[in-house]
XYZ file of N, CA and C in Angstrom:
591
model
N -29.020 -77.773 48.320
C -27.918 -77.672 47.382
C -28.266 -76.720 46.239
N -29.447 -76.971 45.546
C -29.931 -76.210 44.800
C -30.180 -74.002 44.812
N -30.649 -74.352 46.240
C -30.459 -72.770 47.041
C -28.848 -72.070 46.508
N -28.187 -73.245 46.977
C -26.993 -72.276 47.494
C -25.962 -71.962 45.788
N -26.722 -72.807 45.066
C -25.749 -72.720 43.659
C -26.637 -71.776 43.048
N -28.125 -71.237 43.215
C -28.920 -70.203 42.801
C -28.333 -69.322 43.250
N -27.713 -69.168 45.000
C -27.880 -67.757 45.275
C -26.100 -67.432 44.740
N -25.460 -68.585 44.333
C -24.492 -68.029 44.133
C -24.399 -67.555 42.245
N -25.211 -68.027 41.993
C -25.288 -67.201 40.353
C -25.584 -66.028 40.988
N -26.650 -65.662 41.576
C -27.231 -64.289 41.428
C -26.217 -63.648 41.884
N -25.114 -63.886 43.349
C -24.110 -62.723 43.258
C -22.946 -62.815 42.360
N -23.035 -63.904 41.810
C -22.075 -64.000 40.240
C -22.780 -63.020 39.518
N -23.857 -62.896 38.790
C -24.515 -62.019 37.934
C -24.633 -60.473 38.461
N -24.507 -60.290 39.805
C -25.131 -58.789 39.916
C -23.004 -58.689 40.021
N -22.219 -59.423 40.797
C -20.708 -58.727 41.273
C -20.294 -58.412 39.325
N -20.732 -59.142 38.407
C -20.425 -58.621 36.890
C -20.707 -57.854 36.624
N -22.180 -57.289 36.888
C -22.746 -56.214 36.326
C -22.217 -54.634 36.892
N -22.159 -55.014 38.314
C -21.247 -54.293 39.264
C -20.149 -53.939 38.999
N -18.948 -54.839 38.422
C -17.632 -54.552 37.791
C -17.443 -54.157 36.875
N -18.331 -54.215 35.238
C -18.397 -53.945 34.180
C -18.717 -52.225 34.353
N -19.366 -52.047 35.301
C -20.121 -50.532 34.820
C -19.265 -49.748 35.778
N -18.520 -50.682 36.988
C -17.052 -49.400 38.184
C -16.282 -49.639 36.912
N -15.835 -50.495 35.923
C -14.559 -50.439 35.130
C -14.767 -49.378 34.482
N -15.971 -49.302 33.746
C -16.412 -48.174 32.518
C -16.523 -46.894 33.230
N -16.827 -46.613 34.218
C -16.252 -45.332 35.415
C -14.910 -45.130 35.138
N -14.022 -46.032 35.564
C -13.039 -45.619 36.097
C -12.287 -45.297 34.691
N -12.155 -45.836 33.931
C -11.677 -45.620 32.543
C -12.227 -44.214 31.978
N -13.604 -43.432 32.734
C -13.986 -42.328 32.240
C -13.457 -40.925 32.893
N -12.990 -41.441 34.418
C -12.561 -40.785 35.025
C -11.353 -40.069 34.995
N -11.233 -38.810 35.475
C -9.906 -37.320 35.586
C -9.580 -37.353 36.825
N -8.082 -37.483 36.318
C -7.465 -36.315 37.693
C -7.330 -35.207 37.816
N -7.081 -34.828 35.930
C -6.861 -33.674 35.611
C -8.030 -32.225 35.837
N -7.662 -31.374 35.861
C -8.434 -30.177 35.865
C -7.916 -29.441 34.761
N -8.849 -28.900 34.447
C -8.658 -28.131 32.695
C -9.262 -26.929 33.314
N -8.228 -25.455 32.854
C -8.850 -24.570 33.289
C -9.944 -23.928 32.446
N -10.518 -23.170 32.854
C -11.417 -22.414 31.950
C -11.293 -21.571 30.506
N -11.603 -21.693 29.440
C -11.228 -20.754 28.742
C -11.236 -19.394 28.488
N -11.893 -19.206 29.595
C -11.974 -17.163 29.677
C -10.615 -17.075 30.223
N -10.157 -17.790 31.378
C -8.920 -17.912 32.128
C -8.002 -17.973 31.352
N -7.975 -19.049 30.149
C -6.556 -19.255 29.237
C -6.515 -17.898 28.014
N -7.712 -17.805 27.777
C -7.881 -16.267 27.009
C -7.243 -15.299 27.757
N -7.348 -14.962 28.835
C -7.276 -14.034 29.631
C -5.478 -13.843 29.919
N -5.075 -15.018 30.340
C -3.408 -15.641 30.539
C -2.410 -15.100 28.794
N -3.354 -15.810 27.562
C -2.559 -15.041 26.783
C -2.313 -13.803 26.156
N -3.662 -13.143 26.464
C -3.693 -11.650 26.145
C -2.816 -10.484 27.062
N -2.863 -11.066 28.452
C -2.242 -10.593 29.164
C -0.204 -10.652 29.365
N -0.054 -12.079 28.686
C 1.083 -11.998 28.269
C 1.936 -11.145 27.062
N 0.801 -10.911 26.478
C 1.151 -9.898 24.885
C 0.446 -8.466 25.242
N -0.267 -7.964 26.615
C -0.473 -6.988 26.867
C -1.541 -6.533 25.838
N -2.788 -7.080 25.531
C -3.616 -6.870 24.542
C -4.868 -6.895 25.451
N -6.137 -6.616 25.088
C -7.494 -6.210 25.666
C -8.595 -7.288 24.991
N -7.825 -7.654 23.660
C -9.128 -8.667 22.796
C -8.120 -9.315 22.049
N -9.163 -10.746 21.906
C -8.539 -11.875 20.773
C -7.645 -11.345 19.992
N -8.582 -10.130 19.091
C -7.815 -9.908 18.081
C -6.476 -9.157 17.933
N -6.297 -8.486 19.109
C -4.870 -8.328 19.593
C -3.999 -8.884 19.011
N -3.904 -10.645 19.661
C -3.385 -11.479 19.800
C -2.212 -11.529 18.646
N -1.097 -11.413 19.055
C -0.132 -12.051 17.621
C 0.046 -13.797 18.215
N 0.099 -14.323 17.017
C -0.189 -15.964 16.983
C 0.995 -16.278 16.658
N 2.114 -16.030 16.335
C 3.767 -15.744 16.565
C 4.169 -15.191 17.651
N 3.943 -14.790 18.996
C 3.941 -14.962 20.099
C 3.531 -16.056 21.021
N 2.624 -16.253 20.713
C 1.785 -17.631 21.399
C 2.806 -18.831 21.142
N 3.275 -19.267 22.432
C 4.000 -20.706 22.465
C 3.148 -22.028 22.098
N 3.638 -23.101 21.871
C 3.380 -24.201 21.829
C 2.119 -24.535 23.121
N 2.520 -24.311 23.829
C 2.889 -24.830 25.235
C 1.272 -23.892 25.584
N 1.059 -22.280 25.005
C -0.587 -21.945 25.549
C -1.376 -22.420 24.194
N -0.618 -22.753 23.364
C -1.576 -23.540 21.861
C -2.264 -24.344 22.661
N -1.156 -25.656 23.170
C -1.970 -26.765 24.022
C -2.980 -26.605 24.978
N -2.510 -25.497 25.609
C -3.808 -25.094 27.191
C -4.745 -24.785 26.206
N -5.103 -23.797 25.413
C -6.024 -23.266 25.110
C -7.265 -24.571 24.357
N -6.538 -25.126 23.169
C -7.176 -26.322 22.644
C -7.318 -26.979 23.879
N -7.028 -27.611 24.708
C -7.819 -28.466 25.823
C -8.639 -27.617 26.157
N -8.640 -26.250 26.807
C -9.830 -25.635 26.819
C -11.602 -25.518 26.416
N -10.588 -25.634 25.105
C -11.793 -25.306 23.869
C -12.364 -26.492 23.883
N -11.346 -28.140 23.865
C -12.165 -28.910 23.631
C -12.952 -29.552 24.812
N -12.429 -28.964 26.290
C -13.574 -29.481 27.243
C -14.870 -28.462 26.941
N -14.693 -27.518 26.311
C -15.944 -26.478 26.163
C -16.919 -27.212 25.133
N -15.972 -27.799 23.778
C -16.876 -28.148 23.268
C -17.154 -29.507 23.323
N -16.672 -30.440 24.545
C -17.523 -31.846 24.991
C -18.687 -31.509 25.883
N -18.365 -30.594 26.834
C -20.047 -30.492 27.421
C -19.723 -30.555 28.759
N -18.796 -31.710 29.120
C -18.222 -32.204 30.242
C -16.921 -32.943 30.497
N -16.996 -32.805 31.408
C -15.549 -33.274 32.090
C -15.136 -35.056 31.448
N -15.967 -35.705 31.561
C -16.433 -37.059 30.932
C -16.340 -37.333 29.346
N -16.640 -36.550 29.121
C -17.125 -36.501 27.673
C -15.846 -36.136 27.460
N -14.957 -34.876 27.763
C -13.530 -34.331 27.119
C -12.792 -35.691 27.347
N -12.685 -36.371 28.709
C -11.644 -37.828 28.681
C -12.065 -38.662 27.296
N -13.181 -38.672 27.359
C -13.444 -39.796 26.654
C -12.785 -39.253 25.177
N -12.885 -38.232 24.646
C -12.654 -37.777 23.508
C -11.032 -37.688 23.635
N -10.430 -37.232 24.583
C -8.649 -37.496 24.996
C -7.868 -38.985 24.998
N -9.010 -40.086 24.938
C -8.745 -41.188 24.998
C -8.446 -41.713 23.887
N -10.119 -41.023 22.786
C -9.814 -41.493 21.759
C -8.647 -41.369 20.408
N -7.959 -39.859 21.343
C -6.938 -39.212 20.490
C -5.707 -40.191 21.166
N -5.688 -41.020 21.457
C -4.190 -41.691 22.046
C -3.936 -40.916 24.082
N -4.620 -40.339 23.954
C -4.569 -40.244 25.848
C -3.643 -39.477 26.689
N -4.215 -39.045 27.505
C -3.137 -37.661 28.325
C -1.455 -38.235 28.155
N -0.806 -36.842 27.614
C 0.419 -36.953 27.358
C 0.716 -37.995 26.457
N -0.011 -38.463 25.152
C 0.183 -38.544 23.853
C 1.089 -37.644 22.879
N 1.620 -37.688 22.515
C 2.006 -36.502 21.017
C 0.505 -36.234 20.321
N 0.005 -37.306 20.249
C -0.788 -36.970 19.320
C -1.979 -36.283 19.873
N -1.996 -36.418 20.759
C -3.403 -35.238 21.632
C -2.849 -34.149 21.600
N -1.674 -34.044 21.874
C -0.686 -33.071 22.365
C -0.804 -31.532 21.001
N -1.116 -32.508 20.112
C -0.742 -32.135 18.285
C -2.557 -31.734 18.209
N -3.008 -32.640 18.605
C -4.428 -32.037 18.099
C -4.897 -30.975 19.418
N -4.667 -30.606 20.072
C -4.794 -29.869 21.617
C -4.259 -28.413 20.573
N -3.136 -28.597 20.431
C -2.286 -27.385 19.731
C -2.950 -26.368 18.457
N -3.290 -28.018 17.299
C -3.976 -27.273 16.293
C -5.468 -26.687 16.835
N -6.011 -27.516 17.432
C -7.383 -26.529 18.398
C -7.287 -25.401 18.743
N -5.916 -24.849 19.418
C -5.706 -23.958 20.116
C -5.782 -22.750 18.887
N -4.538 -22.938 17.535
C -4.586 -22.479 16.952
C -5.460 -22.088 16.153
N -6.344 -22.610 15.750
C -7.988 -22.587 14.828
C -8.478 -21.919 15.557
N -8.690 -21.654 17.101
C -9.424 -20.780 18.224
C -9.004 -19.608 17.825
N -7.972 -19.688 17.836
C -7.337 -18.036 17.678
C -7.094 -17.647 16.340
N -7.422 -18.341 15.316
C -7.605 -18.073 14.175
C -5.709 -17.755 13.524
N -5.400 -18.664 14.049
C -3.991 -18.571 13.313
C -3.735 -20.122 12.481
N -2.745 -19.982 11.342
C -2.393 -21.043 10.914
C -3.760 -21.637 10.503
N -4.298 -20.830 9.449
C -5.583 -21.140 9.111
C -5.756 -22.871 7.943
N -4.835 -22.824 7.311
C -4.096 -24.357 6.834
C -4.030 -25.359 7.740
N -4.415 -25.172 9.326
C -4.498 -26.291 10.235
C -5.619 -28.022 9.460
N -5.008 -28.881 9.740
C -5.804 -30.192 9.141
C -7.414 -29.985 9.965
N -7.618 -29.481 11.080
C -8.741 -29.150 11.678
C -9.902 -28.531 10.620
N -9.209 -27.459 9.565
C -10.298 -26.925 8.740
C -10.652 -27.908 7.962
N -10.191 -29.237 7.452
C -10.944 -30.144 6.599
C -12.055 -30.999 6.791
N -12.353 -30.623 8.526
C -13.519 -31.428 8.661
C -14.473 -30.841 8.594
N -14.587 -29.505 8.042
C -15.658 -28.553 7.422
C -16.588 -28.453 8.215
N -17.717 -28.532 7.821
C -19.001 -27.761 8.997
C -19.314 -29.202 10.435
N -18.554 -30.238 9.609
C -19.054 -31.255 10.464
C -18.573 -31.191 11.962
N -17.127 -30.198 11.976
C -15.651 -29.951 13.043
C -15.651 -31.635 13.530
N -14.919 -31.099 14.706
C -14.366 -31.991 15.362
C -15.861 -32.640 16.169
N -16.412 -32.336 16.459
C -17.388 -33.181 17.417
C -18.083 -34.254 16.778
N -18.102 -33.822 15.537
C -19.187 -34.508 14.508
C -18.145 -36.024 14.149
N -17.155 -35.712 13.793
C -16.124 -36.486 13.720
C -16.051 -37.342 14.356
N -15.842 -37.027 16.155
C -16.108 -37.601 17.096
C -17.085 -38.693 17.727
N -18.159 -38.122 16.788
C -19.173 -39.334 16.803
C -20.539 -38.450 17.689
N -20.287 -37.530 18.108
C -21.135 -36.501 19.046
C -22.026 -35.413 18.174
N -21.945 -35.635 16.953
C -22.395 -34.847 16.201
C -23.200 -35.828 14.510
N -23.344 -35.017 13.778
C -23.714 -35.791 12.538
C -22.511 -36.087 11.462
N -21.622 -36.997 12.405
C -19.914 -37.088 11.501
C -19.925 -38.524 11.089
N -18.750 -39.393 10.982
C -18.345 -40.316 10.677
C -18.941 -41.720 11.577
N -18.966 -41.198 12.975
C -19.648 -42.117 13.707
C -20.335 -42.526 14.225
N -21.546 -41.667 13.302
C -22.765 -41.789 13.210
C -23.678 -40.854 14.491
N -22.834 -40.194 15.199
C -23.430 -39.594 16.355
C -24.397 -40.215 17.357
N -23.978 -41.189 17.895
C -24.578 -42.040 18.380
C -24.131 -42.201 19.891
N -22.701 -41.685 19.702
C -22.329 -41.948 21.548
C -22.466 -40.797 22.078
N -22.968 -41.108 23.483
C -23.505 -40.230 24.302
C -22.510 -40.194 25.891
N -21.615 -40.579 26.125
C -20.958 -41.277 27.038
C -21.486 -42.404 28.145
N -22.771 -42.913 27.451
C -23.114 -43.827 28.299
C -23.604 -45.396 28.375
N -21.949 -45.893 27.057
C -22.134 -47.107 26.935
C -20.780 -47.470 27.605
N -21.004 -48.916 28.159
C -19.386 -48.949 28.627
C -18.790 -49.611 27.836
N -18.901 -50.334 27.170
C -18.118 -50.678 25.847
C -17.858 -50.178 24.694
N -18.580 -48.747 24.661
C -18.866 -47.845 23.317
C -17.439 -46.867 23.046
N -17.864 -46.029 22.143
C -16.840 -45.595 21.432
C -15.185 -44.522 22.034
N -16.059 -44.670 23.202
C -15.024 -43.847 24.081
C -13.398 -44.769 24.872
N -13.937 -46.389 24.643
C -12.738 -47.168 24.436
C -12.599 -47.975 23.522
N -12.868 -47.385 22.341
C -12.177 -47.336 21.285
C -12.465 -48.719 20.701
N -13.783 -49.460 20.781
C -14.447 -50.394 20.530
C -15.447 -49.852 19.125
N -15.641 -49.292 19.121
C -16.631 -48.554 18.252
C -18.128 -49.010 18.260
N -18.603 -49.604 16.739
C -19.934 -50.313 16.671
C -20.161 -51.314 17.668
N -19.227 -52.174 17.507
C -18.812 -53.456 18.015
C -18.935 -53.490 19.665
N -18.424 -52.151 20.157
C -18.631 -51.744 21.651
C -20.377 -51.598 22.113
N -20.994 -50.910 21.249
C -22.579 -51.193 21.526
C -22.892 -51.958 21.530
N -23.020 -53.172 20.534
C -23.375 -54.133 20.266
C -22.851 -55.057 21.386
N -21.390 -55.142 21.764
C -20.951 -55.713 23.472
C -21.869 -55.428 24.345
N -22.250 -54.256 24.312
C -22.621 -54.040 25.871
C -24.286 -54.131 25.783
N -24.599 -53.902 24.821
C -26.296 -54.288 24.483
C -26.427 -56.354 24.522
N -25.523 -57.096 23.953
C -24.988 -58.648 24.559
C -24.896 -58.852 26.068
N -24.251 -57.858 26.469
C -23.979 -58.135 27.920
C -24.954 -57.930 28.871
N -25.389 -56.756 28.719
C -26.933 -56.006 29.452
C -27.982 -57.171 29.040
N -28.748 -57.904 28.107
C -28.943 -58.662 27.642
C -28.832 -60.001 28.659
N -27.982 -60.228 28.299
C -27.253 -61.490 29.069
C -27.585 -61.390 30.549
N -26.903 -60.367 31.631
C -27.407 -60.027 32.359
C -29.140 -60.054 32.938
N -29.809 -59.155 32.041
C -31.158 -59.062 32.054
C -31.755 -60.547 32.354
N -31.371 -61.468 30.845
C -31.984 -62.478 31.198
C -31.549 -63.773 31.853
N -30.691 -63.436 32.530
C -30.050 -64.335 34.412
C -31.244 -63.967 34.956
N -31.523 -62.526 35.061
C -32.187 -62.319 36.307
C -34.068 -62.449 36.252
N -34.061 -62.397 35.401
C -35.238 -62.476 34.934
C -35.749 -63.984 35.277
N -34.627 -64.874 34.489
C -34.694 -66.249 34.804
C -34.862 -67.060 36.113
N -33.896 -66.143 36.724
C -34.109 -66.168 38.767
C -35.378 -65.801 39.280
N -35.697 -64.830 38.836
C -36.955 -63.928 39.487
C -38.328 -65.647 39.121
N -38.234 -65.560 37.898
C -39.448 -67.022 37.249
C -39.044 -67.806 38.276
N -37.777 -68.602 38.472
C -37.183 -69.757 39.569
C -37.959 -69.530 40.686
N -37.750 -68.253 41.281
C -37.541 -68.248 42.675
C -39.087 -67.969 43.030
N -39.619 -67.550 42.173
C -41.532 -67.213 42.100
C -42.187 -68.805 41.685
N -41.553 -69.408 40.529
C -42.271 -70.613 40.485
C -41.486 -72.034 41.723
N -40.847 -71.669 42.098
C -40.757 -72.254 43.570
C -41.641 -72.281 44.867
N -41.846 -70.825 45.017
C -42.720 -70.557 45.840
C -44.452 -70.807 45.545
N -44.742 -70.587 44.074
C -45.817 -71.043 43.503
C -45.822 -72.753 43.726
N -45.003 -73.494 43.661
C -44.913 -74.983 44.164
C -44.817 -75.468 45.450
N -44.536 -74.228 46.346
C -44.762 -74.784 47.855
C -46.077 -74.522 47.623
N -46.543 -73.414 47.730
C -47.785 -72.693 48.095
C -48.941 -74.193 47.675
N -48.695 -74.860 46.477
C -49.880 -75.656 45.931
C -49.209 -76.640 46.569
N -48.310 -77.194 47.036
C -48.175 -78.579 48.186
C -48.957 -78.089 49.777
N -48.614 -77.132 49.864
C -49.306 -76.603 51.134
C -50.823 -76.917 51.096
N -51.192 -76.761 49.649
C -52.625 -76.479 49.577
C -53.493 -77.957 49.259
N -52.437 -78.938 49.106
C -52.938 -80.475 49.033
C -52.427 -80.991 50.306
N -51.982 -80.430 51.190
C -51.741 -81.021 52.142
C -52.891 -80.641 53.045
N -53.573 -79.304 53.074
C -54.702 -79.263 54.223
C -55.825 -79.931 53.329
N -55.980 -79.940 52.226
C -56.641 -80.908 51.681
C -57.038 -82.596 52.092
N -55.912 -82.695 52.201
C -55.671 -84.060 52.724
C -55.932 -84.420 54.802
C-alpha cells in the first residue's frame, strides 16, 4: 500500500513540474514572424524612392510601417524571438492598442522622427532597461528563464513563486530519494540478521 501511494506522489511531483515549465513555454511561444529590419528599412526607403535613412520623409511613413518597423527594432533589441513575446506581453499583447502605440513610437524614434515621442524620457536607460533587461526599474534581473517571472506579469513576486515551487518540488524528491534508499538500507540489514541467525 505504501509503494503504490509513494509511487504515486512521485508522478504527482514530476507530471507538476512537467506542466508548470510546458505552461511557461507555451505562454512564451510565437506564431508570429517579425521580419527583419534591413527588410523593413529597405520596404520604406523603397516606397519613398530614397537610398538611406536619411532620405526618409517621416510624413510619408504610414502608421501601419511605424508599427512594422518598431516590432522590428524591438525583436532586434530583445535578442530573441522569446524575449520580444515576452516583452509584447508585457505591453498588453499582440493586437493590443497599446503595443500597437508603443510598436509605432519605436518605429518613429528609429527613424528619428517625432523626436517629442514619450520613448525619449526613458533617457539612457531606453526601453530595455525599463523592461527589466537592462539597469532600469526592474532591476534587470529577468532573463526569460523564470516561469513565473516578469514576462507574465507577476513581477518580484513571480521569482519568488517559482524559486517556492522549484523548492517545493526539489524537496519531494529529495525526500523520496532518502525513503526509497533508507528502505532499501532496511531490507539490506534484515537480510543481514537473518543469515545471521
Amino acid at each position: 500500500m505504501q509503494k503504490k501511494g509513494l509511487l504515486f506522489c512521485l508522478v504527482l511531483v514530476v507530471s507538476a513540474f512537467l506542466a508548470i515549465n510546458i505552461a511557461g513555454a507555451q505562454n512564451l511561444s510565437s506564431d508570429s514572424e517579425v521580419k527583419n529590419l534591413t527588410v523593413v528599412m529597405n520596404e520604406i526607403m523603397s516606397s519613398q524612392s530614397v537610398d538611406n535613412k536619411e532620405g526618409i520623409d517621416c510624413d510619408k511613413v504610414s502608421d501601419d510601417q511605424f508599427e512594422e518597423l518598431g516590432d522590428s527594432v524591438m525583436e532586434q533589441m530583445a535578442g530573441s524571438n522569446q524575449a520580444h513575446e515576452v516583452m509584447e506581453q508585457m505591453m498588453g499583447g499582440e493586437g493590443s492598442t497599446s503595443l500597437q502605440s508603443v510598436h509605432i513610437a519605436m518605429g518613429t524614434q528609429y527613424l528619428g522622427c517625432r523626436q517629442n515621442s514619450y520613448l525619449t524620457a526613458f533617457g539612457p536607460v531606453g526601453m530595455m532597461g525599463m523592461m527589466g533587461y537592462g539597469r532600469g526599474m526592474m532591476g534587470g534581473l529577468y532573463n526569460g528563464s523564470s516561469i513565473f517571472g516578469a514576462g507574465l506579469g507577476l513581477g518580484v513576486f513571480g521569482y519568488v513563486l517559482t524559486l517556492v515551487v522549484h523548492g517545493i518540488l526539489l524537496g519531494l524528491f529529495i525526500m523520496f530519494v532518502v525513503y526509497v534508499a533508507g528502505r532499501a538500507w532496511r531490507a539490506s540489514m534484515n537480510e543481514d540478521e537473518k543469515k545471521k541467525k
